[in-house]
PDB file of C-alpha atoms and ligand atoms in Angstrom:
ATOM      1  CA  UNK T   1      -7.654 -21.585  -4.589  1.00 94.00           C
ATOM      2  CA  UNK T   2      -6.961 -20.338  -1.090  1.00 96.00           C
ATOM      3  CA  UNK T   3      -6.304 -16.670  -0.392  1.00 96.00           C
ATOM      4  CA  UNK T   4      -2.630 -17.508   0.219  1.00 97.00           C
ATOM      5  CA  UNK T   5      -2.391 -19.262  -3.157  1.00 97.00           C
ATOM      6  CA  UNK T   6      -3.949 -16.222  -4.845  1.00 98.00           C
ATOM      7  CA  UNK T   7      -1.400 -13.964  -3.118  1.00 98.00           C
ATOM      8  CA  UNK T   8       1.398 -16.238  -4.366  1.00 98.00           C
ATOM      9  CA  UNK T   9      -0.013 -16.083  -7.888  1.00 98.00           C
ATOM     10  CA  UNK T  10      -0.085 -12.280  -7.999  1.00 98.00           C
ATOM     11  CA  UNK T  11       3.404 -12.059  -6.501  1.00 98.00           C
ATOM     12  CA  UNK T  12       4.646 -14.275  -9.334  1.00 98.00           C
ATOM     13  CA  UNK T  13       2.740 -12.183 -11.885  1.00 98.00           C
ATOM     14  CA  UNK T  14       4.371  -9.013 -10.553  1.00 98.00           C
ATOM     15  CA  UNK T  15       7.792 -10.582 -11.032  1.00 98.00           C
ATOM     16  CA  UNK T  16       6.865 -11.320 -14.660  1.00 98.00           C
ATOM     17  CA  UNK T  17       5.643  -7.729 -15.034  1.00 98.00           C
ATOM     18  CA  UNK T  18       8.891  -6.085 -13.916  1.00 98.00           C
ATOM     19  CA  UNK T  19      11.518  -8.651 -14.969  1.00 97.00           C
ATOM     20  CA  UNK T  20      11.939  -7.370 -18.576  1.00 97.00           C
ATOM     21  CA  UNK T  21      12.584  -3.834 -17.244  1.00 98.00           C
ATOM     22  CA  UNK T  22      15.264  -4.608 -14.658  1.00 98.00           C
ATOM     23  CA  UNK T  23      18.781  -3.255 -15.145  1.00 97.00           C
ATOM     24  CA  UNK T  24      21.857  -3.272 -12.925  1.00 96.00           C
ATOM     25  CA  UNK T  25      21.052   0.261 -11.694  1.00 97.00           C
ATOM     26  CA  UNK T  26      17.311  -0.268 -11.130  1.00 98.00           C
ATOM     27  CA  UNK T  27      15.964   0.584  -7.675  1.00 98.00           C
ATOM     28  CA  UNK T  28      12.500  -0.761  -6.863  1.00 98.00           C
ATOM     29  CA  UNK T  29       9.926   0.574  -4.416  1.00 98.00           C
ATOM     30  CA  UNK T  30       8.553  -2.182  -2.204  1.00 98.00           C
ATOM     31  CA  UNK T  31       5.397  -2.221  -0.112  1.00 98.00           C
ATOM     32  CA  UNK T  32       4.307  -3.876   3.082  1.00 98.00           C
ATOM     33  CA  UNK T  33       2.008  -6.715   4.087  1.00 98.00           C
ATOM     34  CA  UNK T  34       1.568 -10.416   3.425  1.00 98.00           C
ATOM     35  CA  UNK T  35       1.180 -10.047  -0.359  1.00 98.00           C
ATOM     36  CA  UNK T  36       4.182  -7.721  -0.638  1.00 98.00           C
ATOM     37  CA  UNK T  37       6.161 -10.171   1.513  1.00 98.00           C
ATOM     38  CA  UNK T  38       5.472 -12.951  -0.977  1.00 98.00           C
ATOM     39  CA  UNK T  39       6.684 -10.655  -3.723  1.00 98.00           C
ATOM     40  CA  UNK T  40       9.886  -9.932  -1.764  1.00 98.00           C
ATOM     41  CA  UNK T  41      10.512 -13.661  -1.355  1.00 98.00           C
ATOM     42  CA  UNK T  42      10.275 -14.166  -5.120  1.00 98.00           C
ATOM     43  CA  UNK T  43      12.354 -11.064  -5.824  1.00 98.00           C
ATOM     44  CA  UNK T  44      15.276 -12.717  -4.042  1.00 96.00           C
ATOM     45  CA  UNK T  45      15.853 -14.923  -7.117  1.00 95.00           C
ATOM     46  CA  UNK T  46      16.500 -11.775  -9.171  1.00 96.00           C
ATOM     47  CA  UNK T  47      18.680  -9.961  -6.647  1.00 95.00           C
ATOM     48  CA  UNK T  48      21.714  -9.885  -8.949  1.00 94.00           C
ATOM     49  CA  UNK T  49      19.670  -8.281 -11.744  1.00 97.00           C
ATOM     50  CA  UNK T  50      18.947  -4.936 -10.050  1.00 98.00           C
ATOM     51  CA  UNK T  51      20.604  -2.487  -7.636  1.00 98.00           C
ATOM     52  CA  UNK T  52      18.323  -2.592  -4.627  1.00 98.00           C
ATOM     53  CA  UNK T  53      15.068  -1.433  -3.137  1.00 98.00           C
ATOM     54  CA  UNK T  54      13.450   1.308  -1.105  1.00 98.00           C
ATOM     55  CA  UNK T  55      11.161  -0.198   1.530  1.00 98.00           C
ATOM     56  CA  UNK T  56       7.906   1.253   2.838  1.00 98.00           C
ATOM     57  CA  UNK T  57       8.405  -0.191   6.328  1.00 98.00           C
ATOM     58  CA  UNK T  58      11.035  -1.477   8.698  1.00 98.00           C
ATOM     59  CA  UNK T  59       9.476  -4.953   8.369  1.00 98.00           C
ATOM     60  CA  UNK T  60       9.868  -5.000   4.586  1.00 98.00           C
ATOM     61  CA  UNK T  61      13.392  -3.563   4.876  1.00 98.00           C
ATOM     62  CA  UNK T  62      14.365  -6.437   7.162  1.00 98.00           C
ATOM     63  CA  UNK T  63      12.814  -9.017   4.845  1.00 98.00           C
ATOM     64  CA  UNK T  64      14.675  -7.549   1.864  1.00 98.00           C
ATOM     65  CA  UNK T  65      17.992  -7.532   3.736  1.00 98.00           C
ATOM     66  CA  UNK T  66      17.421 -11.095   4.930  1.00 98.00           C
ATOM     67  CA  UNK T  67      17.269 -12.082   1.253  1.00 98.00           C
ATOM     68  CA  UNK T  68      20.502 -10.238   0.489  1.00 97.00           C
ATOM     69  CA  UNK T  69      18.777  -7.357  -1.307  1.00 98.00           C
ATOM     70  CA  UNK T  70      20.289  -3.889  -0.695  1.00 98.00           C
ATOM     71  CA  UNK T  71      17.924  -1.453   1.011  1.00 98.00           C
ATOM     72  CA  UNK T  72      18.490   2.158  -0.006  1.00 98.00           C
ATOM     73  CA  UNK T  73      17.357   5.455   1.492  1.00 98.00           C
ATOM     74  CA  UNK T  74      14.689   7.204  -0.550  1.00 98.00           C
ATOM     75  CA  UNK T  75      16.624  10.470  -0.242  1.00 98.00           C
ATOM     76  CA  UNK T  76      19.641   8.928  -1.958  1.00 97.00           C
ATOM     77  CA  UNK T  77      17.802   7.759  -5.067  1.00 97.00           C
ATOM     78  CA  UNK T  78      15.790   9.520  -7.748  1.00 92.00           C
ATOM     79  CA  UNK T  79      12.465   8.511  -9.262  1.00 97.00           C
ATOM     80  CA  UNK T  80      11.780   4.788  -8.966  1.00 98.00           C
ATOM     81  CA  UNK T  81      10.475   2.914 -12.027  1.00 98.00           C
ATOM     82  CA  UNK T  82       8.086   0.684 -10.036  1.00 98.00           C
ATOM     83  CA  UNK T  83       6.314   0.525  -6.698  1.00 98.00           C
ATOM     84  CA  UNK T  84       4.836  -2.895  -5.905  1.00 98.00           C
ATOM     85  CA  UNK T  85       2.409  -3.232  -3.024  1.00 98.00           C
ATOM     86  CA  UNK T  86      -0.813  -4.826  -1.844  1.00 98.00           C
ATOM     87  CA  UNK T  87      -4.084  -3.158  -0.846  1.00 98.00           C
ATOM     88  CA  UNK T  88      -6.913  -3.612   1.607  1.00 98.00           C
ATOM     89  CA  UNK T  89      -9.512  -2.538  -0.954  1.00 98.00           C
ATOM     90  CA  UNK T  90      -9.299  -1.473  -4.593  1.00 98.00           C
ATOM     91  CA  UNK T  91     -12.020  -0.144  -6.906  1.00 98.00           C
ATOM     92  CA  UNK T  92     -12.401   0.012 -10.697  1.00 98.00           C
ATOM     93  CA  UNK T  93     -10.456   3.300 -10.872  1.00 98.00           C
ATOM     94  CA  UNK T  94      -7.625   1.574  -8.977  1.00 98.00           C
ATOM     95  CA  UNK T  95      -8.178   3.886  -6.027  1.00 98.00           C
ATOM     96  CA  UNK T  96      -7.276   1.978  -2.882  1.00 98.00           C
ATOM     97  CA  UNK T  97      -7.597   1.788   0.850  1.00 98.00           C
ATOM     98  CA  UNK T  98      -4.228   0.856   2.327  1.00 98.00           C
ATOM     99  CA  UNK T  99      -2.659   0.874   5.763  1.00 98.00           C
ATOM    100  CA  UNK T 100      -4.133  -2.237   7.324  1.00 98.00           C
ATOM    101  CA  UNK T 101      -0.547  -3.017   8.307  1.00 97.00           C
ATOM    102  CA  UNK T 102       0.020   0.534   9.553  1.00 98.00           C
ATOM    103  CA  UNK T 103       2.595   1.503   6.922  1.00 98.00           C
ATOM    104  CA  UNK T 104       0.376   3.929   4.990  1.00 98.00           C
ATOM    105  CA  UNK T 105       2.522   7.055   5.235  1.00 98.00           C
ATOM    106  CA  UNK T 106       5.751   5.526   4.005  1.00 98.00           C
ATOM    107  CA  UNK T 107       3.786   3.571   1.394  1.00 98.00           C
ATOM    108  CA  UNK T 108       2.292   6.783   0.076  1.00 98.00           C
ATOM    109  CA  UNK T 109       5.678   8.507   0.013  1.00 98.00           C
ATOM    110  CA  UNK T 110       7.417   5.725  -1.895  1.00 98.00           C
ATOM    111  CA  UNK T 111       4.442   5.424  -4.258  1.00 98.00           C
ATOM    112  CA  UNK T 112       4.633   9.174  -4.933  1.00 98.00           C
ATOM    113  CA  UNK T 113       8.257   8.763  -5.990  1.00 98.00           C
ATOM    114  CA  UNK T 114       7.468   5.917  -8.394  1.00 98.00           C
ATOM    115  CA  UNK T 115       6.546   6.007 -12.063  1.00 98.00           C
ATOM    116  CA  UNK T 116       4.302   2.941 -11.972  1.00 98.00           C
ATOM    117  CA  UNK T 117       2.337   1.566  -9.042  1.00 98.00           C
ATOM    118  CA  UNK T 118       1.667  -2.141  -9.464  1.00 98.00           C
ATOM    119  CA  UNK T 119      -1.009  -3.260  -7.026  1.00 99.00           C
ATOM    120  CA  UNK T 120      -1.044  -6.970  -6.201  1.00 98.00           C
ATOM    121  CA  UNK T 121      -4.140  -8.322  -4.510  1.00 98.00           C
ATOM    122  CA  UNK T 122      -6.363 -11.348  -4.214  1.00 98.00           C
ATOM    123  CA  UNK T 123      -9.931 -11.089  -5.487  1.00 97.00           C
ATOM    124  CA  UNK T 124     -11.388 -10.406  -2.029  1.00 97.00           C
ATOM    125  CA  UNK T 125      -9.864  -6.900  -2.175  1.00 98.00           C
ATOM    126  CA  UNK T 126     -11.787  -5.794  -5.271  1.00 98.00           C
ATOM    127  CA  UNK T 127     -14.806  -3.650  -4.308  1.00 98.00           C
ATOM    128  CA  UNK T 128     -17.323  -1.416  -6.052  1.00 98.00           C
ATOM    129  CA  UNK T 129     -17.168   1.281  -3.371  1.00 98.00           C
ATOM    130  CA  UNK T 130     -14.321   1.858  -0.908  1.00 98.00           C
ATOM    131  CA  UNK T 131     -15.023   1.941   2.812  1.00 98.00           C
ATOM    132  CA  UNK T 132     -16.120  -1.442   4.009  1.00 98.00           C
ATOM    133  CA  UNK T 133     -12.559  -1.923   5.243  1.00 98.00           C
ATOM    134  CA  UNK T 134     -11.941   0.605   8.061  1.00 98.00           C
ATOM    135  CA  UNK T 135      -9.934   3.508   6.671  1.00 98.00           C
ATOM    136  CA  UNK T 136      -6.667   4.068   8.596  1.00 98.00           C
ATOM    137  CA  UNK T 137      -5.620   7.615   9.479  1.00 98.00           C
ATOM    138  CA  UNK T 138      -2.122   8.186  10.888  1.00 98.00           C
ATOM    139  CA  UNK T 139      -2.094  10.980  13.472  1.00 98.00           C
ATOM    140  CA  UNK T 140       0.414  12.894  15.553  1.00 98.00           C
ATOM    141  CA  UNK T 141      -0.180  11.411  19.045  1.00 98.00           C
ATOM    142  CA  UNK T 142      -1.121  14.686  20.779  1.00 98.00           C
ATOM    143  CA  UNK T 143      -3.753  15.374  18.101  1.00 98.00           C
ATOM    144  CA  UNK T 144      -5.481  11.979  18.309  1.00 98.00           C
ATOM    145  CA  UNK T 145      -8.629  13.047  20.183  1.00 98.00           C
ATOM    146  CA  UNK T 146      -9.026  16.242  18.170  1.00 98.00           C
ATOM    147  CA  UNK T 147      -8.689  14.359  14.884  1.00 98.00           C
ATOM    148  CA  UNK T 148     -11.144  11.727  16.104  1.00 98.00           C
ATOM    149  CA  UNK T 149     -13.747  14.432  16.799  1.00 98.00           C
ATOM    150  CA  UNK T 150     -13.231  15.890  13.321  1.00 98.00           C
ATOM    151  CA  UNK T 151     -13.628  12.432  11.772  1.00 98.00           C
ATOM    152  CA  UNK T 152     -16.927  11.955  13.602  1.00 98.00           C
ATOM    153  CA  UNK T 153     -18.130  15.236  12.066  1.00 98.00           C
ATOM    154  CA  UNK T 154     -17.413  13.704   8.640  1.00 98.00           C
ATOM    155  CA  UNK T 155     -19.557  10.680   9.493  1.00 98.00           C
ATOM    156  CA  UNK T 156     -16.861   8.176  10.477  1.00 98.00           C
ATOM    157  CA  UNK T 157     -16.661   6.046  13.596  1.00 98.00           C
ATOM    158  CA  UNK T 158     -12.936   6.323  14.425  1.00 98.00           C
ATOM    159  CA  UNK T 159     -11.338   3.696  16.665  1.00 98.00           C
ATOM    160  CA  UNK T 160      -7.870   4.103  18.159  1.00 98.00           C
ATOM    161  CA  UNK T 161      -5.631   1.172  17.116  1.00 98.00           C
ATOM    162  CA  UNK T 162      -4.371   0.604  20.641  1.00 98.00           C
ATOM    163  CA  UNK T 163      -0.802  -0.520  21.198  1.00 97.00           C
ATOM    164  CA  UNK T 164       0.278   0.343  17.644  1.00 98.00           C
ATOM    165  CA  UNK T 165       3.042   2.870  17.030  1.00 98.00           C
ATOM    166  CA  UNK T 166       3.905   3.463  13.382  1.00 98.00           C
ATOM    167  CA  UNK T 167       7.457   3.417  12.018  1.00 98.00           C
ATOM    168  CA  UNK T 168       7.197   7.222  12.233  1.00 98.00           C
ATOM    169  CA  UNK T 169       6.328   7.220  15.953  1.00 98.00           C
ATOM    170  CA  UNK T 170       2.674   8.091  15.385  1.00 98.00           C
ATOM    171  CA  UNK T 171      -0.728   6.535  16.146  1.00 98.00           C
ATOM    172  CA  UNK T 172      -3.558   5.236  13.960  1.00 98.00           C
ATOM    173  CA  UNK T 173      -7.296   5.839  13.995  1.00 98.00           C
ATOM    174  CA  UNK T 174      -9.337   3.324  11.976  1.00 98.00           C
ATOM    175  CA  UNK T 175     -12.517   4.832  10.500  1.00 98.00           C
ATOM    176  CA  UNK T 176     -15.398   2.346  10.618  1.00 98.00           C
ATOM    177  CA  UNK T 177     -18.823   2.866   9.033  1.00 95.00           C
ATOM    178  CA  UNK T 178     -17.304   5.203   6.459  1.00 98.00           C
ATOM    179  CA  UNK T 179     -18.424   4.473   2.870  1.00 97.00           C
ATOM    180  CA  UNK T 180     -16.503   6.700   0.466  1.00 98.00           C
ATOM    181  CA  UNK T 181     -18.227   7.995  -2.674  1.00 97.00           C
ATOM    182  CA  UNK T 182     -15.502  10.393  -3.821  1.00 98.00           C
ATOM    183  CA  UNK T 183     -12.100   8.988  -2.796  1.00 98.00           C
ATOM    184  CA  UNK T 184     -10.073  11.821  -4.389  1.00 98.00           C
ATOM    185  CA  UNK T 185     -12.006  14.528  -2.538  1.00 98.00           C
ATOM    186  CA  UNK T 186     -12.090  12.620   0.751  1.00 98.00           C
ATOM    187  CA  UNK T 187      -8.344  11.926   0.627  1.00 98.00           C
ATOM    188  CA  UNK T 188      -7.657  15.661   0.364  1.00 98.00           C
ATOM    189  CA  UNK T 189     -10.275  16.542   2.989  1.00 98.00           C
ATOM    190  CA  UNK T 190      -8.843  14.166   5.574  1.00 98.00           C
ATOM    191  CA  UNK T 191      -5.307  15.334   4.921  1.00 98.00           C
ATOM    192  CA  UNK T 192      -6.502  18.862   5.642  1.00 98.00           C
ATOM    193  CA  UNK T 193      -7.315  18.065   9.273  1.00 98.00           C
ATOM    194  CA  UNK T 194      -4.601  19.463  11.530  1.00 98.00           C
ATOM    195  CA  UNK T 195      -2.718  16.613  13.178  1.00 98.00           C
ATOM    196  CA  UNK T 196      -3.324  14.113  10.378  1.00 98.00           C
ATOM    197  CA  UNK T 197      -0.064  12.818   8.938  1.00 98.00           C
ATOM    198  CA  UNK T 198      -1.792  11.012   6.110  1.00 98.00           C
ATOM    199  CA  UNK T 199      -4.750   8.763   5.450  1.00 98.00           C
ATOM    200  CA  UNK T 200      -5.047   5.372   3.793  1.00 98.00           C
ATOM    201  CA  UNK T 201      -6.917   6.562   0.706  1.00 98.00           C
ATOM    202  CA  UNK T 202      -4.642   6.186  -2.301  1.00 98.00           C
ATOM    203  CA  UNK T 203      -6.763   7.988  -4.881  1.00 98.00           C
ATOM    204  CA  UNK T 204      -4.963  11.149  -6.012  1.00 98.00           C
ATOM    205  CA  UNK T 205      -2.169   8.758  -6.871  1.00 97.00           C
ATOM    206  CA  UNK T 206      -3.823   5.388  -7.385  1.00 98.00           C
ATOM    207  CA  UNK T 207      -2.377   2.261  -8.935  1.00 98.00           C
ATOM    208  CA  UNK T 208      -1.457   2.105 -12.614  1.00 98.00           C
ATOM    209  CA  UNK T 209      -1.889  -1.652 -12.876  1.00 98.00           C
ATOM    210  CA  UNK T 210      -3.802  -4.128 -10.740  1.00 98.00           C
ATOM    211  CA  UNK T 211      -2.758  -7.768 -10.788  1.00 98.00           C
ATOM    212  CA  UNK T 212      -5.806  -9.439  -9.295  1.00 98.00           C
ATOM    213  CA  UNK T 213      -5.688 -13.058  -8.218  1.00 98.00           C
ATOM    214  CA  UNK T 214      -8.876 -14.951  -9.058  1.00 98.00           C
ATOM    215  CA  UNK T 215      -9.804 -18.629  -9.304  1.00 97.00           C
ATOM    216  CA  UNK T 216      -9.697 -18.201 -13.083  1.00 97.00           C
ATOM    217  CA  UNK T 217      -6.140 -16.833 -13.026  1.00 98.00           C
ATOM    218  CA  UNK T 218      -4.424 -13.470 -12.567  1.00 98.00           C
ATOM    219  CA  UNK T 219      -6.284 -10.605 -14.225  1.00 98.00           C
ATOM    220  CA  UNK T 220      -4.281  -7.567 -15.368  1.00 98.00           C
ATOM    221  CA  UNK T 221      -6.453  -4.468 -14.939  1.00 98.00           C
ATOM    222  CA  UNK T 222      -5.831  -0.786 -15.636  1.00 98.00           C
ATOM    223  CA  UNK T 223      -7.854   2.179 -14.276  1.00 98.00           C
ATOM    224  CA  UNK T 224     -11.348   2.654 -15.745  1.00 96.00           C
TER     225      UNK T 224
HETATM  226  C1  5RP P 301       0.024  -2.254   4.798  1.00 89.51           C
HETATM  227  C2  5RP P 301      -0.818  -2.257   3.582  1.00 89.51           C
HETATM  228  C3  5RP P 301      -1.004  -3.538   2.879  1.00 89.51           C
HETATM  229  O1  5RP P 301      -0.686  -3.392   1.543  1.00 89.51           O
HETATM  230  C4  5RP P 301      -2.430  -3.965   3.006  1.00 89.51           C
HETATM  231  O2  5RP P 301      -2.781  -3.981   4.366  1.00 89.51           O
HETATM  232  C5  5RP P 301      -2.681  -5.344   2.392  1.00 89.51           C
HETATM  233  O3  5RP P 301      -2.018  -6.302   3.164  1.00 89.51           O
HETATM  234  P1  5RP P 301      -2.050  -7.837   2.797  1.00 89.51           P
HETATM  235  O4  5RP P 301      -1.258  -8.016   1.547  1.00 89.51           O
HETATM  236  O5  5RP P 301      -1.418  -8.514   4.003  1.00 89.51           O
HETATM  237  O6  5RP P 301      -3.484  -8.246   2.628  1.00 89.51           O
HETATM  238  O7  5RP P 301      -1.354  -1.259   3.154  1.00 89.51           O
HETATM  239  O8  5RP P 301       0.031  -0.998   5.434  1.00 89.51           O
END
């Protein structure tokens, strides 16, 4: 199967996962990226079965609205039953690197407000150790150089993602050459650098379920 077919398969599996739990007042948390977009496209068929969604990016909000799905403000809703999103890397503990699409901060906020994080990913995203994919760090623009120097001290090779402004008006440093042995500790450490808005390690709050698309079918995995 191609990577796109695997993404389609996990999007369909995520629909099957949430469908029995939908009610007229259900509000879903929705992620960002090509896998999440496939999920949004399939969610359109169910739009009369739930109230609406909170989006983790302007791009996903537009896609939801284009399908006739109501997009709600996070501040106007309570705890969400599900957050469905892709990942750039995911390990056996369902810790992830996210933010390849630059939406890491809003993704982390919506995930924090959700009871269950369903990660949907093709098999190429499953890794033993996080860090082959460059770890994104969202920074306040005036702090970019300072944060970059601090990241170098931690062993990373940070590269400014030129021309990218996040939905929050900030900038992104991508940390290359940065294998991560303790994702929970590193997530906290990076967030402690002044000027960092957040980083793309989703470890303190990882996924609860991983729907992993493989050539043998969709595997349903929980944290080890
Ligand atoms: C966006 C993300 C995405 O979930 C991640 O980049 C995976 O994207 P894709 O589904 O296109 O492979 O974190 O900020």
